[in-house]
Coordinates of C-alpha atoms and ligand atoms in Angstrom, one line a residue:
M1 CA 0.0 0.0 0.0
A2 CA 1.2 3.5 -0.8
K3 CA 2.3 5.5 2.2
K4 CA 0.1 8.5 3.2
F5 CA 1.4 11.7 1.6
N6 CA 0.7 14.9 3.5
R7 CA 1.8 17.9 1.5
A8 CA 3.1 20.5 3.9
M9 CA 4.2 23.2 1.4
Y10 CA 2.4 24.6 -1.6
F11 CA 4.8 26.1 -4.2
L12 CA 3.6 28.3 -7.0
D13 CA 5.7 28.3 -10.1
Q14 CA 7.3 31.7 -11.0
K15 CA 5.5 31.6 -14.4
D16 CA 2.2 31.5 -12.5
M17 CA 3.0 34.4 -10.2
P18 CA 0.3 37.1 -10.3
T19 CA 1.1 40.0 -12.6
H20 CA -1.4 42.4 -11.2
W21 CA -2.2 44.0 -7.7
Y22 CA -5.8 43.9 -6.6
N23 CA -7.4 47.3 -6.0
I24 CA -10.2 47.0 -3.4
Q25 CA -11.3 50.6 -4.1
A26 CA -13.0 49.5 -7.3
D27 CA -15.2 47.0 -5.3
L28 CA -16.1 49.0 -2.2
P29 CA -19.8 49.3 -1.6
E30 CA -19.2 52.9 -0.4
P31 CA -16.2 55.0 -1.3
L32 CA -13.5 55.9 1.2
P33 CA -13.6 59.4 2.8
P34 CA -11.1 61.8 1.2
T35 CA -7.5 62.4 2.4
L36 CA -7.1 66.0 3.7
N37 CA -4.4 68.6 3.4
P38 CA -3.2 69.3 7.0
M39 CA -3.1 73.1 6.4
T40 CA -6.4 73.7 4.6
K41 CA -8.3 70.7 6.1
Q42 CA -9.8 70.3 2.7
P43 CA -9.4 67.3 0.3
A44 CA -5.7 67.1 -0.6
T45 CA -4.8 68.0 -4.2
P46 CA -2.4 65.8 -6.2
E47 CA 0.0 68.8 -6.3
F48 CA 0.2 68.8 -2.5
M49 CA 0.7 65.1 -2.3
H50 CA 3.4 65.3 -5.1
A51 CA 5.8 67.0 -2.6
L52 CA 5.8 63.7 -0.8
F53 CA 5.1 60.9 -3.3
P54 CA 5.7 59.9 -6.9
M55 CA 2.7 60.7 -9.2
E56 CA 2.1 57.0 -10.0
C57 CA 1.6 56.2 -6.3
I58 CA -0.8 59.2 -5.9
L59 CA -2.9 57.9 -8.8
Q60 CA -3.0 54.5 -7.3
E61 CA -4.0 56.1 -4.0
V62 CA -7.2 57.5 -5.5
N63 CA -7.9 54.9 -8.2
T64 CA -11.5 53.7 -7.9
A65 CA -11.9 52.5 -11.5
D66 CA -9.5 49.6 -12.0
R67 CA -9.9 46.3 -10.0
Y68 CA -6.5 45.2 -11.1
I69 CA -3.3 47.3 -11.6
E70 CA -0.4 45.9 -13.6
I71 CA 2.8 45.3 -11.7
P72 CA 5.7 47.0 -13.7
D73 CA 8.1 44.4 -15.3
E74 CA 11.1 45.8 -13.4
V75 CA 9.2 45.2 -10.1
L76 CA 8.2 41.7 -11.1
E77 CA 11.8 40.9 -11.9
I78 CA 12.8 41.8 -8.4
Y79 CA 9.8 40.1 -6.8
R80 CA 11.1 37.0 -8.6
T81 CA 14.3 37.0 -6.5
W82 CA 12.1 35.7 -3.6
R83 CA 8.5 35.3 -4.8
P84 CA 6.2 33.4 -5.0
T85 CA 6.5 32.7 -1.3
V86 CA 5.4 29.3 0.1
L87 CA 2.0 28.5 1.6
H88 CA 2.6 26.0 4.5
R89 CA 0.3 23.6 6.2
A90 CA 1.0 23.6 10.0
Y91 CA 0.6 19.9 10.7
R92 CA 2.9 19.9 13.7
L93 CA 1.1 22.8 15.3
E94 CA -2.3 21.1 14.6
K95 CA -1.0 18.0 16.3
A96 CA 0.3 19.9 19.3
L97 CA -3.0 21.5 19.8
D98 CA -4.8 18.2 19.2
T99 CA -7.3 20.2 17.0
P100 CA -9.5 19.1 14.1
A101 CA -8.8 22.6 12.5
K102 CA -6.6 22.8 9.4
I103 CA -4.1 25.5 9.8
F104 CA -2.3 27.2 6.9
Y105 CA 0.2 30.0 7.0
K106 CA 1.6 32.1 4.2
Y107 CA 5.1 33.1 5.2
E108 CA 6.6 36.4 4.1
G109 CA 9.9 36.1 6.1
T110 CA 12.0 34.4 3.4
N111 CA 13.1 37.5 1.5
Q112 CA 16.3 39.5 1.8
A113 CA 14.9 41.8 4.5
G114 CA 12.8 39.2 6.4
S115 CA 9.3 40.6 6.3
H116 CA 6.4 41.5 3.8
K117 CA 7.7 45.1 3.6
P118 CA 9.9 44.7 0.4
N119 CA 6.7 44.0 -1.6
T120 CA 6.0 47.8 -1.4
A121 CA 9.5 49.1 -0.8
V122 CA 10.6 47.8 -4.2
A123 CA 7.6 49.2 -6.0
Q124 CA 7.9 52.6 -4.3
A125 CA 11.7 52.8 -5.0
Y126 CA 11.0 52.0 -8.7
Y127 CA 8.3 54.7 -9.1
N128 CA 10.6 57.3 -7.4
K129 CA 13.5 56.3 -9.6
Q130 CA 11.3 56.8 -12.7
E131 CA 10.6 60.4 -11.5
G132 CA 14.3 61.1 -11.1
I133 CA 14.2 61.2 -7.2
K134 CA 17.7 60.8 -5.7
R135 CA 16.8 60.5 -2.0
I136 CA 14.0 59.1 0.1
A137 CA 13.3 59.9 3.8
T138 CA 11.3 57.6 5.9
E139 CA 10.6 56.4 9.5
T140 CA 10.9 53.0 11.0
G141 CA 9.5 51.4 14.1
A142 CA 11.0 48.0 14.8
G143 CA 13.4 48.6 11.9
Q144 CA 11.7 46.3 9.4
W145 CA 10.4 49.1 7.2
G146 CA 13.8 50.9 7.3
S147 CA 15.5 47.6 6.4
A148 CA 13.2 47.0 3.5
L149 CA 13.5 50.4 2.0
A150 CA 17.3 50.4 2.6
F151 CA 17.4 47.1 0.6
A152 CA 15.2 48.6 -2.2
G153 CA 17.3 51.8 -2.2
A154 CA 20.5 49.7 -2.8
L155 CA 18.8 48.0 -5.8
F156 CA 17.8 51.3 -7.4
D157 CA 20.7 53.4 -6.3
I158 CA 18.6 55.8 -4.2
E159 CA 20.0 57.4 -1.0
I160 CA 17.8 56.4 2.0
K161 CA 17.5 58.4 5.3
V162 CA 15.8 56.5 8.1
Y163 CA 14.4 58.1 11.3
M164 CA 14.2 55.1 13.7
V165 CA 12.0 55.2 16.8
R166 CA 14.4 55.6 19.7
I167 CA 13.2 52.7 21.8
S168 CA 13.7 50.3 18.9
Y169 CA 17.0 51.9 17.9
D170 CA 18.2 51.0 21.4
Q171 CA 16.6 47.6 21.7
K172 CA 17.5 46.5 18.1
P173 CA 21.0 47.6 17.1
Y174 CA 21.3 44.9 14.5
R175 CA 18.5 46.3 12.4
R176 CA 20.3 49.6 12.2
I177 CA 23.5 47.8 11.2
A178 CA 21.6 45.9 8.5
M179 CA 20.3 49.3 7.1
E180 CA 23.8 50.7 7.1
V181 CA 25.1 47.6 5.3
W182 CA 22.5 48.2 2.6
G183 CA 23.8 51.8 2.5
A184 CA 21.2 53.8 4.4
N185 CA 21.8 56.5 6.9
C186 CA 19.8 55.8 10.2
V187 CA 19.3 58.1 13.1
P188 CA 17.3 57.7 16.3
S189 CA 14.0 59.7 16.5
P190 CA 13.6 62.2 18.0
S191 CA 16.8 63.4 16.3
P192 CA 18.6 66.7 16.2
D193 CA 18.3 66.6 12.4
T194 CA 14.8 68.2 12.2
K195 CA 13.0 71.0 13.9
T196 CA 10.3 68.4 15.1
G197 CA 13.1 66.3 16.7
R198 CA 14.9 69.2 18.3
D199 CA 11.6 70.6 19.8
M200 CA 10.8 67.2 21.3
L201 CA 14.3 66.6 22.7
A202 CA 14.2 70.1 24.4
K203 CA 10.9 69.1 26.1
W204 CA 11.7 65.4 26.8
P205 CA 15.4 64.5 26.4
D206 CA 14.7 60.8 27.0
C207 CA 11.7 60.5 24.8
P208 CA 11.3 56.9 23.6
G209 CA 9.8 58.1 20.4
S210 CA 6.8 56.8 18.4
L211 CA 6.1 56.0 14.8
G212 CA 3.9 59.1 14.5
L213 CA 6.8 61.3 15.7
A214 CA 9.3 59.6 13.3
I215 CA 6.9 60.1 10.4
S216 CA 6.8 63.9 11.3
E217 CA 10.6 64.0 11.1
A218 CA 10.7 62.2 7.7
V219 CA 8.0 64.4 6.3
E220 CA 9.7 67.5 7.4
D221 CA 13.0 66.3 5.8
A222 CA 11.2 65.4 2.5
V223 CA 9.3 68.7 2.1
S224 CA 12.4 70.7 2.9
R225 CA 14.4 69.2 0.0
E226 CA 13.7 69.3 -3.8
D227 CA 15.6 66.0 -4.5
T228 CA 13.8 64.1 -1.7
H229 CA 10.5 62.2 -1.4
Y230 CA 8.9 60.6 1.5
S231 CA 7.9 57.0 1.7
L232 CA 5.4 55.2 3.9
G233 CA 5.7 51.5 4.8
S234 CA 2.0 51.1 5.7
V235 CA -1.4 52.7 6.2
V236 CA -2.0 54.4 2.9
N237 CA -3.9 52.9 0.0
H238 CA -1.1 52.4 -2.5
V239 CA 1.0 50.5 0.1
L240 CA -1.9 48.1 0.8
L241 CA -2.3 47.7 -2.9
H242 CA 1.3 46.6 -3.4
Q243 CA 0.9 44.0 -0.6
T244 CA -2.0 42.3 -2.4
I245 CA 0.5 40.1 -4.3
I246 CA 0.4 38.1 -1.0
G247 CA -3.3 37.3 -1.1
E248 CA -3.3 36.9 -4.9
E249 CA -0.7 34.1 -4.6
T250 CA -2.4 32.6 -1.6
R251 CA -5.7 32.2 -3.5
K252 CA -4.0 30.1 -6.1
Q253 CA -2.1 28.1 -3.5
M254 CA -5.3 27.4 -1.4
E255 CA -6.8 26.1 -4.6
M256 CA -3.9 23.8 -5.1
A257 CA -4.5 22.6 -1.5
D258 CA -8.2 22.1 -2.3
A259 CA -9.0 24.3 0.7
Y260 CA -10.8 27.5 1.4
P261 CA -10.4 29.5 4.6
D262 CA -13.2 29.9 7.2
I263 CA -11.0 32.3 9.1
I264 CA -8.2 34.5 8.0
V265 CA -6.1 36.1 10.8
G266 CA -3.3 38.6 10.8
C267 CA -1.7 41.4 12.9
I268 CA -2.3 45.0 12.2
G269 CA 0.1 47.9 12.9
G270 CA -0.8 50.2 10.1
G271 CA -2.6 47.3 8.4
S272 CA -0.5 46.5 5.3
N273 CA 0.6 43.0 5.6
F274 CA -2.8 41.7 6.7
A275 CA -4.7 43.8 4.1
G276 CA -2.3 42.3 1.5
Q277 CA -3.5 38.9 2.4
F278 CA -7.2 39.4 3.1
L279 CA -8.2 42.1 0.5
P280 CA -8.3 39.7 -2.4
W281 CA -10.8 37.5 -0.5
V282 CA -13.2 40.3 0.3
P283 CA -15.0 40.1 -3.1
D284 CA -16.1 36.5 -2.1
K285 CA -17.6 37.9 1.0
L286 CA -19.4 40.7 -0.9
S287 CA -20.7 38.4 -3.6
G288 CA -22.0 35.9 -1.2
K289 CA -19.7 33.1 -2.4
K290 CA -18.3 32.9 1.1
K291 CA -20.5 35.2 3.2
D292 CA -19.4 33.8 6.6
L293 CA -15.7 34.1 6.0
R294 CA -14.3 35.7 9.2
I295 CA -11.4 38.2 8.8
I296 CA -9.8 38.8 12.2
C297 CA -7.4 41.8 12.7
V298 CA -5.2 41.4 15.8
E299 CA -3.7 44.3 17.6
P300 CA -1.8 44.7 21.0
E301 CA -4.0 45.3 24.1
S302 CA -1.7 48.3 24.9
C303 CA -2.2 50.0 21.5
P304 CA -5.8 48.9 20.7
T305 CA -6.5 51.2 17.7
V306 CA -9.5 49.5 16.1
T307 CA -11.0 47.9 19.3
K308 CA -10.8 51.1 21.4
G309 CA -10.1 54.1 19.0
L310 CA -12.4 56.8 17.8
Y311 CA -13.4 56.8 14.1
A312 CA -12.4 60.3 13.2
F313 CA -10.2 62.5 10.9
D314 CA -6.7 62.6 12.4
Y315 CA -3.1 63.3 11.3
G316 CA -1.1 60.3 10.2
D317 CA 1.9 61.7 12.0
A318 CA 2.4 62.9 15.6
V319 CA 2.9 66.6 14.9
G320 CA 0.3 67.5 12.2
L321 CA 2.6 68.0 9.2
G322 CA 1.3 65.0 7.1
P323 CA -2.0 64.3 5.5
I324 CA -5.2 63.9 7.6
V325 CA -7.2 60.7 7.0
K326 CA -10.4 59.2 8.5
M327 CA -9.5 56.2 10.6
Y328 CA -9.7 54.7 14.0
T329 CA -7.3 56.6 16.1
L330 CA -5.9 56.8 19.7
G331 CA -4.9 60.4 19.0
H332 CA -1.9 61.4 17.0
G333 CA 0.0 62.6 20.1
F334 CA -0.4 59.2 21.8
I335 CA 2.9 57.5 22.5
P336 CA 2.2 53.7 23.1
P337 CA 3.9 51.7 25.8
P338 CA 7.3 50.1 24.7
I339 CA 6.0 46.6 23.7
H340 CA 8.4 44.5 21.6
A341 CA 6.1 44.5 18.6
G342 CA 7.4 47.8 17.5
G343 CA 5.6 47.5 14.1
L344 CA 2.3 47.6 16.0
R345 CA 3.0 50.8 18.0
Y346 CA 1.0 53.2 15.9
H347 CA -1.9 55.5 16.9
G348 CA -3.9 55.1 13.7
M349 CA -4.9 52.4 11.1
A350 CA -5.2 52.0 7.4
P351 CA -8.3 53.9 6.3
I352 CA -9.3 50.9 4.1
I353 CA -9.3 48.5 7.1
C354 CA -11.2 51.0 9.2
H355 CA -13.8 51.5 6.4
L356 CA -14.2 47.7 6.0
H357 CA -14.6 47.4 9.8
R358 CA -17.3 50.0 9.7
L359 CA -19.1 48.1 7.0
G360 CA -19.0 44.9 9.1
L361 CA -16.6 43.1 6.7
V362 CA -13.7 42.6 9.2
E363 CA -13.5 42.2 12.9
A364 CA -10.8 43.0 15.4
Q365 CA -9.3 41.6 18.7
A366 CA -6.7 42.9 21.1
V367 CA -4.3 40.6 22.9
P368 CA -1.7 41.1 25.7
Q369 CA 2.1 40.8 25.0
T370 CA 2.9 37.7 27.3
K371 CA 0.1 35.6 25.7
V372 CA 1.4 36.6 22.3
F373 CA 4.9 35.3 23.1
D374 CA 3.4 32.0 24.6
A375 CA 2.0 31.5 21.0
G376 CA 5.3 32.4 19.4
M377 CA 7.1 29.9 21.5
L378 CA 4.7 27.1 20.7
F379 CA 5.0 28.0 17.0
A380 CA 8.8 27.9 17.2
R381 CA 8.8 24.5 18.9
T382 CA 6.4 23.0 16.5
E383 CA 6.8 24.6 13.1
G384 CA 10.4 25.8 13.8
I385 CA 10.1 29.4 12.7
I386 CA 11.1 32.1 15.2
S387 CA 8.5 34.7 14.4
A388 CA 8.7 38.4 14.8
P389 CA 6.7 39.7 17.8
E390 CA 4.1 41.2 15.3
P391 CA 2.9 37.9 13.7
C392 CA 3.0 36.2 17.1
H393 CA -0.2 38.3 17.6
D394 CA -1.9 36.4 14.8
L395 CA -0.5 33.1 16.0
R396 CA -2.2 33.8 19.4
V397 CA -5.6 34.2 17.9
A398 CA -5.2 31.4 15.4
I399 CA -4.3 29.0 18.3
D400 CA -7.3 30.2 20.3
E401 CA -9.6 29.6 17.3
A402 CA -8.0 26.1 16.8
L403 CA -8.6 25.3 20.4
K404 CA -12.2 26.3 20.1
C405 CA -12.5 23.9 17.2
R406 CA -11.3 21.2 19.5
E407 CA -13.8 22.1 22.2
E408 CA -16.6 22.2 19.7
G409 CA -15.4 19.1 17.8
K410 CA -15.6 21.1 14.6
S411 CA -13.0 21.4 11.8
K412 CA -12.4 24.8 10.4
T413 CA -9.8 26.0 7.9
I414 CA -7.6 28.8 9.4
L415 CA -5.3 30.9 7.3
I416 CA -2.5 32.9 9.0
A417 CA -0.9 35.9 7.4
H418 CA 2.6 35.4 8.7
S419 CA 4.5 38.7 8.2
G420 CA 8.1 37.9 9.0
H421 CA 10.9 36.2 11.1
G422 CA 12.2 37.3 14.5
H423 CA 15.9 36.9 14.0
F424 CA 16.5 40.5 15.1
D425 CA 14.0 40.2 18.0
L426 CA 15.9 37.6 20.1
A427 CA 16.3 40.1 22.9
A428 CA 12.5 40.0 23.3
Y429 CA 12.6 36.2 23.5
E430 CA 15.3 36.4 26.0
K431 CA 13.1 38.5 28.2
Y432 CA 10.4 36.0 27.8
L433 CA 12.6 33.1 28.7
S434 CA 13.9 34.8 31.8
G435 CA 10.4 35.7 32.9
E436 CA 11.0 39.5 32.6
L437 CA 8.4 40.1 29.8
V438 CA 5.5 42.2 31.1
D439 CA 2.1 43.3 30.0
Y440 CA 1.2 46.9 29.9
A441 CA -2.3 48.1 31.0
Y442 CA -4.2 50.0 28.4
P443 CA -3.2 53.6 29.1
E444 CA -6.7 55.0 29.0
E445 CA -5.9 58.4 30.5
E446 CA -3.1 59.0 27.9
V447 CA -5.4 58.1 25.1
R448 CA -8.2 60.3 26.3
K449 CA -5.7 63.2 26.5
A450 CA -4.4 62.5 22.9
Q451 CA -8.0 62.1 21.6
A452 CA -8.8 65.6 22.8
E453 CA -6.3 67.0 20.3
L454 CA -7.9 65.7 17.1
P455 CA -7.9 68.3 14.2
Q456 CA -11.2 70.2 13.8
V457 CA -12.6 69.2 10.4
S458 CA -15.9 70.3 9.0
L459 CA -16.8 68.1 6.1
Ligands
PLP1 C1 5.9 46.4 10.0 C2 5.5 45.0 10.4 C3 4.2 44.7 10.8 C4 3.1 45.8 11.0 O1 2.8 46.6 9.9 P1 1.6 46.4 8.9 O2 1.5 47.5 8.0 O3 0.4 46.3 9.8 O4 1.8 45.1 8.3 C5 3.8 43.4 11.0 N1 4.7 42.5 10.9 C6 6.0 42.7 10.6 C7 6.9 41.5 10.5 C8 6.4 44.0 10.3 O5 7.7 44.2 9.9

């Protein structure tokens, strides 16, 4: 008799790799609210946005006409140095949980920079190069975005300046060194290189920084120089668009596995990796093909943007220099507790995800740091991958759902959007192993204060 063959990996051939990104804006039942100019508080014009971004990205940002947008050949060529990524079946995790659930994960940690972020970094570097831009300023939290853009900058010969959130700069020196190896210039934020940074340092010399503050510094840098653009690693529509290559590939791979997810789970910092996975599945929910598909966004309990935020117009950055968008927000001045998932320490959320949450198409859960690492440990000891603290958030909820399946004696198919490895996060694992990792209470008072400072918008 033939031995039982359990396929644990689904490979897509490079010739079958998707050639288009999926643009959810063409399928939204209601359009997104407009992006506003922070000075006028009126809808931002393309001219205003063009001081920050290449025109091609601005057009993608507001494109409501085209469901699919062609990926440029030069970008596809670079994608092919690591894509398609593999879809895995987590047999060993299923066994450890003794669950009837089928657990799949799409793993974005195999590329040169170790997370999903190069999917957009490469596209943005390409569009900037096309416009003759020589230099890009950006912010980074845990260092993943800075690494991805530094890597893309090296490929396109663009100078990269990275403002790295101080707490991560101190906790994760190896990320900074990686950026420098790829040729980028990385400084801790708040930095003395911008007015925003100098003002903050004068008020609070030991400020741990925040993503919002680092964004302010990078935006200030970009608007003050003709040869420089700004680049965002998450939140905005064109970044989510570039990430949809993940979900487009996964749809083909789930078909190869003869499976369809009941639950898709992923972590949200600004929302890009998870949106990249789940957006291509939303049409099935809208059309009724899979009405009961659950899409679960997972966030830290100490920075619970969707589960506890206000749905309001707010600045994307901490100081009020950048565009204003309608989103769930904890207040742009809110500085989240120093959890290890640096990529999830952000006061706002992608407007597309917030909009879909308002429409009842996605749900959200908040989880505490120690339980998140419990899940990361189990995953490392079953599937072998040492996950970044961010995707450990999705592992937590996926494991909880699989355990529910065991209790209820029901099988469900769970798809995890795994955003990257944790090889630069071992200090956090060391804290966990030595019992020093702590949970932070939700800083309600701080949030209420920050939410009192939202911009006054009359639209
Ligand atoms: C940046 C990052 C995140 C959070 O950002 P999103 O835009 O929400 O994806 C999650 N996971 C990893 C590994 C990251 O680097």
